[in-house]
GROMACS .gro file of C-alpha atoms in nm:
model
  216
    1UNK     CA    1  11.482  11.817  10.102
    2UNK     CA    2  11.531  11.503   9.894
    3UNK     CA    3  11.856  11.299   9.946
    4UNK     CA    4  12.044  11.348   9.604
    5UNK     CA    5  12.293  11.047   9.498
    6UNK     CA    6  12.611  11.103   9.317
    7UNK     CA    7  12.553  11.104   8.969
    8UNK     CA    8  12.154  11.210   8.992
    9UNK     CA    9  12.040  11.442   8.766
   10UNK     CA   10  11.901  11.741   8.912
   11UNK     CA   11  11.624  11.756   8.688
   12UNK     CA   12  11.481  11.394   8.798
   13UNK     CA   13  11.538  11.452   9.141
   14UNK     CA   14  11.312  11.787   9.119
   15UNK     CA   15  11.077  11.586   8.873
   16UNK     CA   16  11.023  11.302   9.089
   17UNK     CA   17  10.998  11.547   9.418
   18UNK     CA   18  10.721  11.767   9.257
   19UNK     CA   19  10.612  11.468   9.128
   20UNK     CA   20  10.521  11.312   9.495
   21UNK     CA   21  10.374  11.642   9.598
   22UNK     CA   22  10.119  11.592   9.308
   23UNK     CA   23   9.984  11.212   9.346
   24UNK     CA   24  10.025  11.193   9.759
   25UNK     CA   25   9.725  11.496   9.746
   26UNK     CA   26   9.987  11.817   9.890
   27UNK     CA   27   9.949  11.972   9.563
   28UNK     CA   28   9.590  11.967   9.539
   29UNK     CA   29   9.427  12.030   9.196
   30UNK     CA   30   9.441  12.368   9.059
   31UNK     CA   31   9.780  12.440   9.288
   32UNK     CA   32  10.034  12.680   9.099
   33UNK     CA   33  10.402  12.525   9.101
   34UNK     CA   34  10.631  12.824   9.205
   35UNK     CA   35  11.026  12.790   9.075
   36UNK     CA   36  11.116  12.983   9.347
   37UNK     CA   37  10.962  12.861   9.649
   38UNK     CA   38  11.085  12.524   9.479
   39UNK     CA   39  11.438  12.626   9.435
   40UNK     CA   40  11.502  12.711   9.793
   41UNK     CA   41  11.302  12.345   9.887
   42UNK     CA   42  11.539  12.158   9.690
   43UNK     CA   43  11.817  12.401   9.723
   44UNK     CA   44  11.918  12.430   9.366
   45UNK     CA   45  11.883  12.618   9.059
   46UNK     CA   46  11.588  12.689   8.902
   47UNK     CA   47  11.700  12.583   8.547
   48UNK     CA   48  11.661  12.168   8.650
   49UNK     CA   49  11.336  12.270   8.793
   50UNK     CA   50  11.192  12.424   8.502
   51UNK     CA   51  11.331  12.138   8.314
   52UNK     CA   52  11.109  11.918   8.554
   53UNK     CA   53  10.841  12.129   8.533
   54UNK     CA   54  10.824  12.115   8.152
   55UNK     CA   55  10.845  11.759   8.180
   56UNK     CA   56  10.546  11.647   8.403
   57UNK     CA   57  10.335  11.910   8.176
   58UNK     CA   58  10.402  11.667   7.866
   59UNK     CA   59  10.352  11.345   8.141
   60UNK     CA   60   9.990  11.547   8.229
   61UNK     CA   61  10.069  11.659   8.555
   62UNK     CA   62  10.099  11.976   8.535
   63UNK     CA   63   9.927  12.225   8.292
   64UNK     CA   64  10.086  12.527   8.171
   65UNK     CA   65   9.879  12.877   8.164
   66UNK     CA   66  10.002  13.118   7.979
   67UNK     CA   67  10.141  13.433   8.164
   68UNK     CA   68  10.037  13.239   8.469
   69UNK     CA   69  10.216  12.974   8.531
   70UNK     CA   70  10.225  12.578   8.580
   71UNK     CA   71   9.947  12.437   8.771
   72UNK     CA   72   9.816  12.100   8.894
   73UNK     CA   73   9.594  11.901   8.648
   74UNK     CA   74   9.313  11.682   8.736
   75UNK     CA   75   9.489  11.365   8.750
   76UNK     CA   76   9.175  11.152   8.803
   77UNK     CA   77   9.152  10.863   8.550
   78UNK     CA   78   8.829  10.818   8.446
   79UNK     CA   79   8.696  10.530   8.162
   80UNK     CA   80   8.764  10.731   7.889
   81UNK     CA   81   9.071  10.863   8.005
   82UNK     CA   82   9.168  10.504   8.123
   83UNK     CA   83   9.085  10.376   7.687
   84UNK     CA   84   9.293  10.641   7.568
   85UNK     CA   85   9.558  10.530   7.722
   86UNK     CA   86   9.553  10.184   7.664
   87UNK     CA   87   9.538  10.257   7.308
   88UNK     CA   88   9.903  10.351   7.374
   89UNK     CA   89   9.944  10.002   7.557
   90UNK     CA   90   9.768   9.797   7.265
   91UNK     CA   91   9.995   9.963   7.001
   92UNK     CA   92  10.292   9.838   7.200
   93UNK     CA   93  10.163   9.520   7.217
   94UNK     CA   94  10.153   9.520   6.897
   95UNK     CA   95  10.463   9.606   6.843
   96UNK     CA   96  10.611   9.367   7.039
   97UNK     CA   97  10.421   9.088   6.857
   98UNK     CA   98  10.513   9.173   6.560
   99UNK     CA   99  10.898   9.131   6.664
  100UNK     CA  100  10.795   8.761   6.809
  101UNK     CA  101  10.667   8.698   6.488
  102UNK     CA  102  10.992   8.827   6.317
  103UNK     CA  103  11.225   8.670   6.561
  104UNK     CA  104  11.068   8.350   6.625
  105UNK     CA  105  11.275   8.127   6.861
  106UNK     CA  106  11.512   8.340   6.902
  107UNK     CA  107  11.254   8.511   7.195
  108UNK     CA  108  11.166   8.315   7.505
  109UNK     CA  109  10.853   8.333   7.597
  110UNK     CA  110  10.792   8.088   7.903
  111UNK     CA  111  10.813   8.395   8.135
  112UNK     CA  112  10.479   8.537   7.932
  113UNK     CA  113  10.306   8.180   7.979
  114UNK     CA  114  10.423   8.170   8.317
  115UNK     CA  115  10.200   8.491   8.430
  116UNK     CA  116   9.959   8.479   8.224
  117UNK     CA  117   9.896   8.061   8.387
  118UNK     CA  118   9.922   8.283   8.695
  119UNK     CA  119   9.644   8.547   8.647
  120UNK     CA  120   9.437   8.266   8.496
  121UNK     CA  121   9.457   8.089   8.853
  122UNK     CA  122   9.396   8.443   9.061
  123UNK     CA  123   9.078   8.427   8.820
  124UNK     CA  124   8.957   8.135   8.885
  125UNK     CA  125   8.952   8.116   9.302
  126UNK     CA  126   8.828   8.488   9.227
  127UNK     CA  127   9.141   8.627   9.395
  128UNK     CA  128   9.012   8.952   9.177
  129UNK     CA  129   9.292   9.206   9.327
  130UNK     CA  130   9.568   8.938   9.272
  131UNK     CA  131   9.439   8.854   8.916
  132UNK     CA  132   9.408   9.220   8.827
  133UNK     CA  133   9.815   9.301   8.912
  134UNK     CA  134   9.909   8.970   8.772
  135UNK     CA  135   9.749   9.083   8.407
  136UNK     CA  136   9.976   9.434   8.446
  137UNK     CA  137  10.304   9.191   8.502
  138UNK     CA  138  10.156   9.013   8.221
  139UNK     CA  139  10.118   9.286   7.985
  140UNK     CA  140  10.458   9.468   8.122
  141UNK     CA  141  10.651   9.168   8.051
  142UNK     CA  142  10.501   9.104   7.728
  143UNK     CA  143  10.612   9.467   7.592
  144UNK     CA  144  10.916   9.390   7.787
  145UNK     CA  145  10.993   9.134   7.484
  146UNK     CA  146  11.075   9.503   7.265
  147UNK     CA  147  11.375   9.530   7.480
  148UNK     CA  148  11.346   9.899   7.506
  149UNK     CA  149  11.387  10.074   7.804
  150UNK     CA  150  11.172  10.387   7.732
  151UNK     CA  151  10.867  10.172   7.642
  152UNK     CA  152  10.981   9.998   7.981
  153UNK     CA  153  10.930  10.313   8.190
  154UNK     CA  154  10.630  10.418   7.965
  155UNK     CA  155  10.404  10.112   8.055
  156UNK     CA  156  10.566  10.111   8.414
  157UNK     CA  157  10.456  10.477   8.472
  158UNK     CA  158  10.104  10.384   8.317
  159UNK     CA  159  10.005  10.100   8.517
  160UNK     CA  160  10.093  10.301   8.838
  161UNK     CA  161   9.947  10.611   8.798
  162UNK     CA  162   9.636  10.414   8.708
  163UNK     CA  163   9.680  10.242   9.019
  164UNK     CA  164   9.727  10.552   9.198
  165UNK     CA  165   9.481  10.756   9.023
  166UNK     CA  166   9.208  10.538   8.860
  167UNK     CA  167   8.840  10.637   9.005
  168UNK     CA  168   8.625  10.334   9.104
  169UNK     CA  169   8.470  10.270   8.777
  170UNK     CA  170   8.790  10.221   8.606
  171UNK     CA  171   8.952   9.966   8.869
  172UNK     CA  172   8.668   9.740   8.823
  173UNK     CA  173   8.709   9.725   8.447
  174UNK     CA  174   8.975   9.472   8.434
  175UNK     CA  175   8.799   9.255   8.723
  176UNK     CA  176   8.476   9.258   8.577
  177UNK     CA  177   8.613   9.189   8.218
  178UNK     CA  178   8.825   8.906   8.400
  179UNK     CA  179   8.656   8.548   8.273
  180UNK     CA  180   8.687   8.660   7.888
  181UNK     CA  181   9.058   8.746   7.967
  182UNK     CA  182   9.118   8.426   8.127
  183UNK     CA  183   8.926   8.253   7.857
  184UNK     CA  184   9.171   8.445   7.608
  185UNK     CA  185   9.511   8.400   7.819
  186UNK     CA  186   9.495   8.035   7.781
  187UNK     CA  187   9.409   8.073   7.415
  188UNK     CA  188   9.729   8.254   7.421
  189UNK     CA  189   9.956   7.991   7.622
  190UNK     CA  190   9.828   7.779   7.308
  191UNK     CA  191   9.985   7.980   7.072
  192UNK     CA  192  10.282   8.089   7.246
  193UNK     CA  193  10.372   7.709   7.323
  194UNK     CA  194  10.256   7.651   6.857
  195UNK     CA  195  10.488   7.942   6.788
  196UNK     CA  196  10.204   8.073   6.576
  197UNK     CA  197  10.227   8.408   6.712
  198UNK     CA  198  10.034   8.573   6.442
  199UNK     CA  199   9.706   8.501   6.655
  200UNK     CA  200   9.801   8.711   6.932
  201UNK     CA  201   9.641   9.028   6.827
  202UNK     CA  202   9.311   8.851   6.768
  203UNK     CA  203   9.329   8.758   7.137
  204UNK     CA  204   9.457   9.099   7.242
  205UNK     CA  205   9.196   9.255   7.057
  206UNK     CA  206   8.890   9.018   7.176
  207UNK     CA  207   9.065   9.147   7.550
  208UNK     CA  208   9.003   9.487   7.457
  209UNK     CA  209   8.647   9.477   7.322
  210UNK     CA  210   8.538   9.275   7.629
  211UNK     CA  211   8.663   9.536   7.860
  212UNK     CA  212   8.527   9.850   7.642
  213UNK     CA  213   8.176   9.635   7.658
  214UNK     CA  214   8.198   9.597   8.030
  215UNK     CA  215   8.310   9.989   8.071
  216UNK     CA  216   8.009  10.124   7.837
   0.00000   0.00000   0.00000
């Protein structure tokens, strides 16, 4: 049973503990979630655990049957799966521009040019793994300019269940996409250091189409 801190909620600590089951491979695929056997695990009520249980259906954890119960989804990322959800990540990106474009100097932005200087060098002594989690950092801290903790955890969640979950195909995608997002990372540094931030979502968007090209 999972230590539980004063002042946890209930719910996360069953969410995150069913949640651990599902992406270290004990709840296999197709497994059926039982409140009660779950209850008497975590030795508490089964209200937070249905709570929990609701919730990692809407993350896509869990899929509910009806009249059968919750069960383990396919959690497998493939390409398309992988697009889909960086749609979500590009319309953050977006939004996050648009408030640097809004704000202006009131928004520092030398921790953005600092990692993005850094994937740039992981790409070009083809340090591939290194340059791959330094453009995550780059695009977490980037959203992290919205100041909002939700979209925080959103991308947070994202990047590590495709890190945990991604098939083969997918984790190449960034590598093999990785000179044009170099090439566009220090077009950005240019206009982050001109304050002409309207460019960004050309660059962000010429990142995107190189790695749909590469993936299809």
């Amino acid at each position: 049973m999972p230590k539980i801190a004063k002042g946890d909620r209930l719910e996360s600590v069953a969410f995150e503990y069913i949640k651990n089951k599902i992406t270290t491979g004990e709840y296999p695929t197709g497994y059926r979630v039982v409140e009660s056997k779950l209850s008497q695990e975590l030795n508490m009520s089964r209200t937070p655990i249905r709570r929990a249980i609701i919730n990692l259906c809407h993350s896509g954890f869990l899929v509910h049957q009806y009249n059968r119960g919750a069960f383990v989804q396919n959690t497998e990322i493939n390409i398309t799966e992988f697009f889909s959800r960086m749609k979500l990540v590009e319309l953050l990106i977006y939004e996050s521009t648009e408030k640097l474009i809004l704000r202006e100097d009131y928004i520092v932005v030398d921790d953005i040019i600092k990692i993005a200087e850094k994937v740039i060098y992981y790409e070009k002594n083809r340090e591939y793994e290194l340059m791959r989690g330094a453009f995550e950092d780059f695009i977490s801290i980037f959203i992290g300019k919205l100041n909002n903790d939700y979209f925080n955890r959103v991308i947070q969640d994202l990047w590590n269940e495709v890190n945990d979950n991604a098939t083969n195909e997918v984790r190449l995608i960034i590598v093999s996409a990785s000179d044009r997002i170099a090439e566009e990372l220090a077009n950005m540094i240019e206009i982050l250091k001109s304050w002409n931030y309207g460019q960004l979502k050309d660059c962000f968007q010429h990142i995107m189409n190189a790695m749909i090209l590469i993936a299809f």
